[in-house]
CSV table of C-alpha atoms in Angstrom, one decimal:
chain,number,residue,atom,x,y,z
A,1,MET,CA,117.4,139.9,108.3
A,2,SER,CA,117.0,137.9,111.9
A,3,LEU,CA,119.7,136.5,113.9
A,4,THR,CA,118.2,133.1,113.3
A,5,SER,CA,118.4,133.0,109.5
A,6,LEU,CA,122.3,133.9,109.4
A,7,THR,CA,125.8,131.3,109.9
A,8,ALA,CA,127.5,131.0,112.8
A,9,HIS,CA,130.5,132.6,111.0
A,10,GLU,CA,128.1,135.7,110.7
A,11,LEU,CA,127.1,136.4,113.8
A,12,GLY,CA,130.3,135.1,115.5
A,13,GLU,CA,130.9,139.5,114.1
A,14,LEU,CA,128.8,140.7,115.5
A,15,LEU,CA,129.2,139.2,119.0
A,16,ASN,CA,133.5,140.4,117.8
A,17,LYS,CA,131.9,143.7,117.0
A,18,ARG,CA,129.5,143.9,120.7
A,19,GLU,CA,126.7,144.8,118.4
A,20,ILE,CA,124.9,141.3,120.2
A,21,SER,CA,125.4,140.2,123.0
A,22,SER,CA,125.8,135.8,123.0
A,23,VAL,CA,122.9,135.7,125.7
A,24,GLU,CA,120.6,138.5,123.3
A,25,LEU,CA,121.4,135.3,120.5
A,26,THR,CA,120.2,132.7,122.3
A,27,LYS,CA,117.7,134.2,124.1
A,28,ALA,CA,116.6,134.9,120.2
A,29,TYR,CA,117.0,131.4,119.9
A,30,LEU,CA,115.0,129.8,123.1
A,31,ARG,CA,112.2,132.8,121.6
A,32,ARG,CA,112.0,131.0,117.5
A,33,ILE,CA,111.9,127.1,119.3
A,34,GLU,CA,108.9,127.9,121.3
A,35,GLU,CA,107.6,129.9,118.0
A,36,VAL,CA,107.9,127.1,115.2
A,37,ASP,CA,109.0,123.3,118.0
A,38,ASP,CA,105.4,122.4,117.9
A,39,GLN,CA,105.0,122.8,114.3
A,40,VAL,CA,108.6,120.8,113.6
A,41,ARG,CA,108.8,118.8,116.8
A,42,ALA,CA,113.1,119.6,116.1
A,43,PHE,CA,114.0,118.9,120.1
A,44,LEU,CA,113.9,116.2,123.3
A,45,THR,CA,114.8,118.1,125.1
A,46,VAL,CA,115.3,121.8,125.3
A,47,THR,CA,118.3,123.2,127.9
A,48,GLY,CA,117.1,126.4,128.3
A,49,ASP,CA,118.5,128.0,131.2
A,50,LEU,CA,122.2,126.0,130.9
A,51,ALA,CA,121.7,127.7,127.8
A,52,LEU,CA,121.3,131.2,129.2
A,53,LYS,CA,124.2,130.4,131.4
A,54,GLN,CA,127.0,129.0,129.3
A,55,ALA,CA,126.2,132.7,128.1
A,56,ALA,CA,125.9,134.7,130.3
A,57,GLU,CA,129.8,133.7,130.6
A,58,THR,CA,130.8,133.3,127.8
A,59,ASP,CA,129.4,137.2,127.8
A,60,GLU,CA,131.6,136.9,130.9
A,61,LYS,CA,134.8,136.5,129.0
A,62,ARG,CA,134.4,138.5,126.1
A,63,ALA,CA,134.2,142.5,128.9
A,64,ARG,CA,136.9,141.2,129.8
A,65,GLY,CA,139.0,141.7,126.9
A,66,GLU,CA,139.7,137.0,126.1
A,67,LYS,CA,140.3,136.4,122.9
A,68,LEU,CA,138.0,134.1,121.9
A,69,PRO,CA,137.5,130.5,119.5
A,70,PRO,CA,134.7,131.5,116.5
A,71,LEU,CA,131.7,129.1,118.3
A,72,ALA,CA,132.1,131.0,121.3
A,73,GLY,CA,129.2,132.2,122.1
A,74,ILE,CA,127.1,130.2,119.4
A,75,PRO,CA,124.0,128.0,120.2
A,76,MET,CA,124.1,124.9,119.1
A,77,ALA,CA,121.5,122.0,119.9
A,78,MET,CA,122.8,117.6,119.7
A,79,LYS,CA,122.3,114.2,118.4
A,80,ASP,CA,120.2,112.7,121.2
A,81,ASN,CA,122.5,109.5,121.5
A,82,MET,CA,126.0,112.1,122.7
A,83,CYS,CA,126.8,112.1,126.5
A,84,THR,CA,125.7,115.4,128.0
A,85,LYS,CA,127.2,115.2,131.4
A,86,GLY,CA,124.1,115.8,134.0
A,87,ILE,CA,121.3,116.3,130.9
A,88,LYS,CA,119.1,113.4,129.6
A,89,THR,CA,120.0,111.2,127.3
A,90,THR,CA,117.4,109.7,125.5
A,91,CYS,CA,118.2,108.6,121.8
A,92,ALA,CA,114.6,108.3,121.3
A,93,SER,CA,113.9,104.8,123.3
A,94,ARG,CA,111.5,104.4,126.1
A,95,ILE,CA,114.4,102.0,127.3
A,96,LEU,CA,116.1,105.0,128.0
A,97,TYR,CA,113.9,107.3,128.6
A,98,ASN,CA,115.0,108.9,132.5
A,99,PHE,CA,119.1,107.8,131.0
A,100,ILE,CA,120.8,110.8,132.4
A,101,PRO,CA,124.7,110.5,131.5
A,102,PRO,CA,127.4,110.4,134.2
A,103,TYR,CA,130.0,112.0,131.9
A,104,ASP,CA,130.2,114.4,128.5
A,105,ALA,CA,131.3,112.5,124.6
A,106,ALA,CA,133.9,114.3,123.5
A,107,VAL,CA,132.8,116.0,120.8
A,108,THR,CA,130.2,117.4,124.5
A,109,GLU,CA,133.5,118.5,125.9
A,110,ARG,CA,135.4,120.0,122.8
A,111,LEU,CA,131.9,121.9,121.7
A,112,LEU,CA,131.7,123.4,125.4
A,113,ALA,CA,135.5,124.2,125.3
A,114,ALA,CA,134.8,125.7,122.6
A,115,GLY,CA,132.4,128.8,123.8
A,116,ALA,CA,129.6,127.0,121.8
A,117,VAL,CA,126.4,127.2,123.7
A,118,LEU,CA,123.8,123.3,124.2
A,119,LEU,CA,120.2,124.2,123.7
A,120,GLY,CA,119.5,120.5,124.1
A,121,LYS,CA,119.6,117.1,122.8
A,122,CYS,CA,117.2,116.6,119.4
A,123,ASN,CA,115.0,113.6,117.8
A,124,LEU,CA,116.0,111.2,116.7
A,125,ASP,CA,115.2,107.7,115.5
A,126,GLU,CA,115.1,104.9,118.2
A,127,PHE,CA,119.2,104.5,118.5
A,128,ALA,CA,119.8,106.0,115.1
A,129,MET,CA,117.8,103.4,113.6
A,130,GLY,CA,115.5,104.4,110.9
A,131,SER,CA,115.4,106.9,107.6
A,132,SER,CA,112.4,109.0,108.9
A,133,THR,CA,113.1,110.5,111.7
A,134,GLU,CA,109.1,108.5,112.2
A,135,ASN,CA,110.8,105.7,114.4
A,136,SER,CA,111.4,107.7,117.6
A,137,GLY,CA,110.9,106.4,120.4
A,138,PHE,CA,108.7,109.5,121.3
A,139,PHE,CA,106.9,111.2,119.1
A,140,ALA,CA,107.9,112.8,114.7
A,141,THR,CA,110.0,114.8,113.8
A,142,ARG,CA,108.3,116.6,110.3
A,143,ASN,CA,110.2,119.6,107.5
A,144,PRO,CA,110.8,122.5,107.8
A,145,HIS,CA,110.4,122.9,104.0
A,146,ASP,CA,107.0,121.5,103.9
A,147,LEU,CA,105.4,120.1,107.6
A,148,ARG,CA,104.0,117.4,105.7
A,149,ALA,CA,107.1,116.0,104.4
A,150,VAL,CA,109.5,113.6,106.6
A,151,PRO,CA,113.0,115.4,107.6
A,152,GLY,CA,114.7,112.1,106.5
A,153,GLY,CA,116.4,109.9,109.7
A,154,SER,CA,117.7,109.3,111.8
A,155,SER,CA,119.6,112.8,112.5
A,156,GLY,CA,116.1,114.3,111.7
A,157,GLY,CA,115.8,116.3,114.7
A,158,SER,CA,118.6,117.8,113.8
A,159,ALA,CA,118.8,119.4,110.3
A,160,ALA,CA,115.3,120.0,111.1
A,161,ALA,CA,116.4,123.0,114.0
A,162,VAL,CA,118.8,123.7,111.4
A,163,ALA,CA,116.3,124.9,108.5
A,164,ALA,CA,114.3,125.8,110.8
A,165,GLY,CA,116.2,128.0,112.5
A,166,GLU,CA,115.7,127.0,116.3
A,167,ALA,CA,119.6,126.5,116.1
A,168,VAL,CA,122.2,127.7,114.5
A,169,PHE,CA,124.2,124.5,113.7
A,170,ALA,CA,124.0,121.1,115.4
A,171,LEU,CA,125.8,117.5,115.8
A,172,GLY,CA,124.3,114.6,113.7
A,173,SER,CA,125.6,111.1,113.3
A,174,ASP,CA,125.5,109.1,110.1
A,175,THR,CA,125.7,104.7,110.1
A,176,GLY,CA,124.1,104.6,106.8
A,177,GLY,CA,123.9,108.1,105.8
A,178,SER,CA,121.6,109.7,109.3
A,179,ILE,CA,123.7,112.9,109.3
A,180,ARG,CA,123.9,112.8,105.0
A,181,LEU,CA,120.0,112.3,104.5
A,182,PRO,CA,117.8,114.7,106.6
A,183,ALA,CA,121.1,117.5,105.1
A,184,ALA,CA,119.2,116.8,102.0
A,185,PHE,CA,116.0,116.6,102.8
A,186,CYS,CA,116.1,119.9,105.3
A,187,GLY,CA,118.2,122.0,102.9
A,188,VAL,CA,121.5,122.2,105.1
A,189,ILE,CA,125.2,121.3,104.5
A,190,GLY,CA,125.8,117.2,106.3
A,191,LEU,CA,129.3,116.2,106.1
A,192,LYS,CA,130.1,112.5,107.3
A,193,PRO,CA,134.2,112.7,108.4
A,194,THR,CA,136.2,109.5,107.6
A,195,TYR,CA,135.9,106.9,110.3
A,196,GLY,CA,138.2,107.4,113.2
A,197,ARG,CA,138.4,111.1,112.2
A,198,VAL,CA,136.4,112.3,115.4
A,199,SER,CA,135.9,110.4,118.2
A,200,ARG,CA,132.8,107.9,119.0
A,201,TYR,CA,133.4,108.3,123.2
A,202,GLY,CA,130.5,109.2,124.3
A,203,LEU,CA,128.6,108.2,121.9
A,204,VAL,CA,125.3,105.9,122.6
A,205,ALA,CA,126.4,103.3,119.7
A,206,TYR,CA,124.3,101.2,116.7
A,207,ALA,CA,126.7,99.2,115.3
A,208,SER,CA,130.6,100.6,116.4
A,209,SER,CA,132.3,99.8,112.7
A,210,LEU,CA,130.4,101.7,110.5
A,211,ASP,CA,128.9,105.2,113.4
A,212,GLN,CA,130.9,108.0,112.8
A,213,ILE,CA,129.4,111.7,114.8
A,214,GLY,CA,129.5,115.2,112.0
A,215,PRO,CA,127.8,118.5,111.3
A,216,LEU,CA,124.7,119.7,109.7
A,217,THR,CA,125.3,124.0,109.2
A,218,ARG,CA,124.2,126.2,107.3
A,219,ASP,CA,127.4,126.7,104.8
A,220,MET,CA,131.0,126.1,104.4
A,221,ARG,CA,132.6,128.5,106.0
A,222,ASP,CA,130.4,127.2,109.1
A,223,CYS,CA,130.5,123.3,108.6
A,224,ALA,CA,134.8,124.0,108.3
A,225,LEU,CA,134.9,125.4,112.2
A,226,VAL,CA,133.1,123.8,114.0
A,227,MET,CA,134.9,120.6,112.1
A,228,ASN,CA,137.9,122.1,113.5
A,229,VAL,CA,136.8,121.7,117.1
A,230,ILE,CA,135.0,118.7,116.6
A,231,ALA,CA,138.2,117.1,114.5
A,232,GLY,CA,140.8,115.0,116.5
A,233,HIS,CA,142.8,111.9,117.4
A,234,ASP,CA,141.5,110.8,121.3
A,235,LYS,CA,142.9,107.5,123.4
A,236,ARG,CA,140.0,107.4,124.9
A,237,ASP,CA,138.3,106.1,120.9
A,238,SER,CA,140.4,103.3,119.9
A,239,THR,CA,139.3,103.2,116.4
A,240,SER,CA,140.3,107.2,116.9
A,241,ALA,CA,143.2,108.3,114.1
A,242,PRO,CA,146.5,109.0,115.9
A,243,LEU,CA,146.8,112.4,112.3
A,244,GLU,CA,147.0,115.7,112.9
A,245,VAL,CA,144.1,117.6,111.6
A,246,PRO,CA,144.1,120.6,108.8
A,247,ASP,CA,142.5,123.7,109.6
A,248,TYR,CA,139.6,123.1,107.4
A,249,THR,CA,138.9,126.5,106.4
A,250,ARG,CA,142.0,126.9,104.5
A,251,PHE,CA,140.2,124.9,101.7
A,252,LEU,CA,137.3,127.4,101.5
A,253,VAL,CA,139.4,128.4,98.0
A,254,ASP,CA,136.6,129.4,95.4
A,255,ASP,CA,138.7,127.9,92.4
A,256,VAL,CA,139.0,123.6,92.0
A,257,ARG,CA,140.9,124.6,88.3
A,258,GLY,CA,141.4,120.9,88.1
A,259,LEU,CA,140.1,118.8,89.9
A,260,LYS,CA,138.7,115.2,88.3
A,261,ILE,CA,135.4,114.4,89.3
A,262,GLY,CA,133.8,110.7,89.0
A,263,LEU,CA,130.7,110.6,88.4
A,264,PRO,CA,129.8,107.1,89.2
A,265,ARG,CA,126.7,105.6,86.7
A,266,GLU,CA,124.9,103.6,88.9
A,267,TYR,CA,124.2,106.1,91.3
A,268,LEU,CA,122.4,108.0,88.0
A,269,GLY,CA,120.4,104.5,87.2
A,270,GLU,CA,117.0,102.9,87.5
A,271,GLY,CA,114.8,104.6,90.9
A,272,LEU,CA,116.6,107.3,90.5
A,273,ASP,CA,113.8,110.3,90.4
A,274,ASP,CA,114.3,112.0,86.9
A,275,GLU,CA,114.6,115.6,88.4
A,276,VAL,CA,117.2,114.6,91.1
A,277,ARG,CA,119.0,113.2,88.4
A,278,GLY,CA,118.7,116.3,86.4
A,279,TRP,CA,120.3,118.8,89.1
A,280,VAL,CA,122.5,116.3,90.3
A,281,LYS,CA,124.1,116.6,86.6
A,282,ARG,CA,123.9,120.6,86.5
A,283,ALA,CA,126.0,120.4,89.5
A,284,ALA,CA,128.9,118.8,87.8
A,285,GLU,CA,128.2,121.0,85.3
A,286,THR,CA,128.8,124.2,86.8
A,287,LEU,CA,131.8,122.9,88.7
A,288,GLU,CA,132.9,121.7,85.1
A,289,LYS,CA,132.5,125.5,84.3
A,290,LEU,CA,134.5,126.5,87.5
A,291,GLY,CA,137.5,124.4,86.1
A,292,ALA,CA,136.7,121.0,87.5
A,293,VAL,CA,136.8,117.9,84.7
A,294,CYS,CA,133.4,115.8,85.4
A,295,GLU,CA,133.8,112.4,83.6
A,296,GLU,CA,131.5,109.2,84.0
A,297,VAL,CA,133.1,105.8,85.7
A,298,SER,CA,132.4,103.1,87.4
A,299,LEU,CA,131.9,101.1,91.3
A,300,PRO,CA,130.5,97.6,89.8
A,301,HIS,CA,130.0,96.5,93.8
A,302,THR,CA,127.2,99.8,94.4
A,303,ARG,CA,123.9,97.1,93.8
A,304,TYR,CA,125.6,94.9,96.6
A,305,ALA,CA,125.9,97.7,99.6
A,306,LEU,CA,122.4,97.5,100.3
A,307,PRO,CA,121.5,93.7,101.1
A,308,THR,CA,125.5,94.1,103.1
A,309,TYR,CA,124.6,97.0,105.1
A,310,TYR,CA,121.8,95.0,105.8
A,311,ILE,CA,123.3,92.1,107.9
A,312,ILE,CA,126.8,94.0,109.3
A,313,ALA,CA,124.7,96.9,111.0
A,314,PRO,CA,122.0,94.6,112.9
A,315,ALA,CA,124.7,92.2,113.8
A,316,GLU,CA,126.0,95.1,115.6
A,317,ALA,CA,123.9,96.2,117.0
A,318,SER,CA,122.1,92.8,118.3
A,319,SER,CA,125.0,92.6,120.3
A,320,ASN,CA,125.8,96.9,121.2
A,321,LEU,CA,121.4,96.9,122.5
A,322,ALA,CA,122.5,93.2,124.5
A,323,ARG,CA,123.2,95.4,127.6
A,324,TYR,CA,119.8,97.3,127.4
A,325,ASP,CA,118.0,95.0,130.3
A,326,GLY,CA,116.8,96.7,132.8
A,327,VAL,CA,119.7,96.4,134.8
A,328,GLN,CA,122.2,99.0,135.1
A,329,TYR,CA,119.9,101.3,132.3
A,330,GLY,CA,117.0,103.1,132.2
A,331,LEU,CA,113.5,101.5,131.5
A,332,ARG,CA,112.9,98.8,134.4
A,333,VAL,CA,109.7,96.3,133.7
A,334,GLU,CA,109.6,94.3,137.4
A,335,ALA,CA,109.1,90.1,137.2
A,336,GLY,CA,109.0,87.3,138.7
A,337,ASP,CA,112.1,85.9,138.4
A,338,ILE,CA,114.7,87.6,136.5
A,339,VAL,CA,114.3,86.2,133.1
A,340,SER,CA,111.5,87.6,133.3
A,341,MET,CA,111.9,91.3,134.2
A,342,TYR,CA,114.8,90.8,130.9
A,343,SER,CA,112.3,89.8,128.7
A,344,LYS,CA,109.8,92.6,129.5
A,345,THR,CA,111.5,95.1,130.1
A,346,ARG,CA,112.8,94.5,126.3
A,347,SER,CA,110.1,93.8,125.3
A,348,GLN,CA,108.2,97.5,126.1
A,349,GLY,CA,111.7,98.9,126.0
A,350,PHE,CA,112.6,99.1,122.1
A,351,GLY,CA,111.0,100.4,119.2
A,352,GLU,CA,109.7,97.8,116.1
A,353,GLU,CA,112.1,98.9,114.0
A,354,VAL,CA,115.4,97.7,116.8
A,355,LYS,CA,113.2,94.5,117.9
A,356,ARG,CA,113.5,93.9,113.8
A,357,ARG,CA,116.3,94.6,113.7
A,358,ILE,CA,117.6,93.1,117.1
A,359,MET,CA,115.9,89.6,115.8
A,360,LEU,CA,117.5,90.2,111.9
A,361,GLY,CA,121.3,90.0,113.5
A,362,THR,CA,120.6,87.9,115.6
A,363,TYR,CA,120.0,85.2,113.0
A,364,ALA,CA,123.0,86.6,110.7
A,365,LEU,CA,124.7,85.9,114.1
A,366,SER,CA,123.6,82.7,114.9
A,367,SER,CA,125.8,79.5,114.9
A,368,GLY,CA,125.8,77.6,110.8
A,369,TYR,CA,124.2,81.3,109.4
A,370,TYR,CA,127.1,83.5,110.4
A,371,ASP,CA,129.8,82.1,107.7
A,372,ALA,CA,126.8,81.9,105.3
A,373,TYR,CA,125.2,85.6,106.2
A,374,TYR,CA,128.2,87.9,108.2
A,375,LEU,CA,131.4,86.7,106.9
A,376,LYS,CA,130.1,86.3,103.0
A,377,ALA,CA,128.5,90.0,103.8
A,378,MET,CA,131.8,91.1,105.0
A,379,LYS,CA,133.6,89.7,102.1
A,380,VAL,CA,131.3,92.6,100.4
A,381,ARG,CA,132.2,94.9,102.2
A,382,THR,CA,136.1,94.3,100.9
A,383,LEU,CA,134.7,94.3,97.2
A,384,VAL,CA,132.5,98.0,98.0
A,385,LYS,CA,135.8,100.0,99.2
A,386,ARG,CA,138.1,98.4,96.8
A,387,ASP,CA,135.6,100.0,93.7
A,388,PHE,CA,135.9,103.2,95.5
A,389,ASP,CA,140.4,102.6,95.6
A,390,LEU,CA,140.5,102.2,92.6
A,391,ALA,CA,138.4,105.0,91.8
A,392,PHE,CA,140.3,107.8,93.5
A,393,GLU,CA,143.6,106.5,91.8
A,394,LYS,CA,141.8,108.4,89.7
A,395,TYR,CA,139.7,110.8,90.0
A,396,ASP,CA,139.6,113.7,93.6
A,397,CYS,CA,136.1,112.8,94.7
A,398,LEU,CA,132.7,111.8,93.2
A,399,LEU,CA,129.7,113.7,92.4
A,400,THR,CA,126.6,111.5,93.6
A,401,PRO,CA,122.7,111.4,94.6
A,402,THR,CA,121.9,111.7,98.2
A,403,SER,CA,118.9,110.2,98.2
A,404,PRO,CA,117.0,108.8,94.8
A,405,THR,CA,113.7,111.0,95.6
A,406,PRO,CA,113.3,114.3,97.5
A,407,ALA,CA,111.3,114.9,101.3
A,408,PHE,CA,109.0,112.0,101.1
A,409,GLU,CA,105.0,112.1,103.1
A,410,ALA,CA,105.2,111.3,106.7
A,411,GLY,CA,103.6,107.5,106.9
A,412,GLU,CA,104.2,107.5,102.9
A,413,LYS,CA,107.1,103.9,103.7
A,414,THR,CA,106.1,102.7,107.3
A,415,ALA,CA,104.3,100.2,106.8
A,416,ASP,CA,106.8,99.1,104.4
A,417,PRO,CA,110.7,98.7,105.9
A,418,LEU,CA,112.1,97.7,102.6
A,419,THR,CA,111.3,100.9,100.6
A,420,MET,CA,111.7,103.6,103.8
A,421,TYR,CA,115.7,100.9,103.5
A,422,LEU,CA,116.0,101.9,99.8
A,423,SER,CA,116.3,105.9,101.1
A,424,ASP,CA,119.9,104.6,102.4
A,425,VAL,CA,120.9,103.6,98.4
A,426,CYS,CA,123.8,106.7,97.4
A,427,THR,CA,124.9,107.5,101.3
A,428,ILE,CA,125.8,103.0,102.6
A,429,PRO,CA,128.4,102.2,100.6
A,430,VAL,CA,129.8,105.6,102.0
A,431,ASN,CA,129.8,103.8,105.2
A,432,LEU,CA,130.9,100.1,104.4
A,433,ALA,CA,133.8,102.2,103.1
A,434,GLY,CA,134.7,104.2,105.6
A,435,ILE,CA,135.8,107.1,104.0
A,436,PRO,CA,134.1,111.3,104.2
A,437,ALA,CA,130.4,112.1,102.1
A,438,LEU,CA,129.8,115.2,101.9
A,439,SER,CA,126.1,116.4,101.3
A,440,ILE,CA,124.7,119.8,99.7
A,441,PRO,CA,121.4,121.4,99.4
A,442,PHE,CA,121.3,121.8,95.5
A,443,GLY,CA,117.7,122.3,93.7
A,444,LEU,CA,114.4,121.8,95.0
A,445,VAL,CA,112.0,119.4,93.5
A,446,GLY,CA,107.9,120.8,93.8
A,447,GLY,CA,109.2,123.0,97.0
A,448,ARG,CA,111.4,119.9,98.5
A,449,PRO,CA,115.0,120.7,98.9
A,450,VAL,CA,117.8,118.1,97.1
A,451,GLY,CA,121.1,117.6,98.0
A,452,VAL,CA,124.0,116.7,95.8
A,453,GLN,CA,126.9,113.8,97.3
A,454,LEU,CA,130.7,114.6,97.0
A,455,ILE,CA,132.9,111.8,98.2
A,456,GLY,CA,136.3,111.8,99.1
A,457,LYS,CA,139.5,110.0,99.7
A,458,ALA,CA,140.0,109.1,103.5
A,459,PHE,CA,141.0,111.9,105.3
A,460,ASP,CA,140.5,113.9,102.6
A,461,GLU,CA,137.3,116.5,104.0
A,462,GLY,CA,139.4,119.5,103.0
A,463,THR,CA,138.8,118.1,99.1
A,464,LEU,CA,135.5,117.7,99.5
A,465,MET,CA,135.4,121.0,101.6
A,466,ARG,CA,137.0,122.6,98.5
A,467,ALA,CA,134.0,121.4,95.5
A,468,GLY,CA,132.1,122.0,98.4
A,469,TYR,CA,132.6,126.2,99.0
A,470,ALA,CA,133.2,125.9,95.3
A,471,LEU,CA,129.5,124.9,94.4
A,472,GLU,CA,128.1,127.4,97.7
A,473,GLN,CA,130.4,130.0,95.3
A,474,GLY,CA,128.5,129.0,92.1
A,475,THR,CA,124.9,129.0,92.5
A,476,ASP,CA,122.3,130.1,93.9
A,477,LEU,CA,120.7,126.6,94.7
A,478,THR,CA,122.3,126.3,98.2
A,479,ARG,CA,120.8,127.8,100.4
A,480,PRO,CA,117.2,127.2,99.9
A,481,ARG,CA,114.4,129.2,102.8
A,482,PRO,CA,112.3,126.9,104.5
A,483,VAL,CA,109.1,127.8,104.0
A,484,LEU,CA,107.9,128.4,107.5
A,485,GLU,CA,110.2,130.8,108.5
A,486,ARG,CA,109.1,132.6,105.5
A,487,THR,CA,105.6,131.8,107.4
A,488,VAL,CA,106.5,133.0,111.0
A,489,GLU,CA,108.3,136.3,109.6
A,490,GLU,CA,106.9,137.8,108.0
């Protein structure tokens, strides 16, 4: 088996036994990027020289006998909306095509301090707005399991990089499902932590009350190891929760006896692909065989979540993106006066989907419409959260599909934004409620991976990891191997 198909904890053992060096490992990943990224197009920026320098420093520390953290020397990638000091951070937008941050995001600081090796920055839908990574301002990313299909979005580059063996793990950001949807489409693990569990300092904001950073990994143990590094209070983020962070590897026990799991009927009804429904039921049966109790439950306000999200998120985006005017950051299109310069810069710098959401958000916040749209949406958000609160009085977690369908064809939904928005219908309620959710691969439809979603109580990522780990150990369905990998290696 090649180095580029192993997990972080497997590679960590090889590094600790001195059977490989971090430089050898990093070179293997850089070669893999050279071999396949012209097909997948997961990376916007590859930081090869920096990665080899970081790897060499880790090897020197190991040679001196220093005790190193579990992720030391492990090559990783980051979504290109997280700041990296001295490295371009574009948000896949032409308006930030040349922006080089003078500081690191909190998650960047923590991973580099833990010795992880940064291979580069991954493609995304522009400013994290999209469900297919076709809205990038530079190029589209493809699914390593089927290059005709999309990888999901908006963290499609990060998920595709992990699935294609171009990074051991990656970070994504999740505003309405942007970690979980590409995780499901690309056959990897994706965790959206509780809002406030991971610092958003240095994450370029899309919708501030919904955004959250999380890991994309090959298995549950890697997910726990990455969370151990990035989770925790950060005083620079006023929404960061000042709570103790457990060692997440403690939850990786092959035992779900007595765990009560709810199956929300609203997620398993009309619009769901029959084969996807079948895999969710099989996942429930697997958990029951392992000792869990699964029962049907109702979350009656789920049907209002999608329209609620598409009022709140664009409203916050229209405010956050007002700062990109050609004065302080990135692109500036010169014109005869300052108002014309603002107008031309934003017109040429933003893509169509970003402009659409700015227009929607500005309208929802405008005088005379605020009460009718934004205020009402915030009230519905409370009802969606209350559904989850009531369900968690009886159940430890909920099991749903991650997406109503497997990955769709590239270009299939680009002309119909409303159909594209429906891709996130199973993931959006979680962001409105601010609670954690995990997508884990479970089965294939037409050769394309299917993900099932576990939803948990606030700050109870541990229970999700316990259930996800049991599911992973209880079947052979959670590690689908990309077609791309077989094509290149065999």
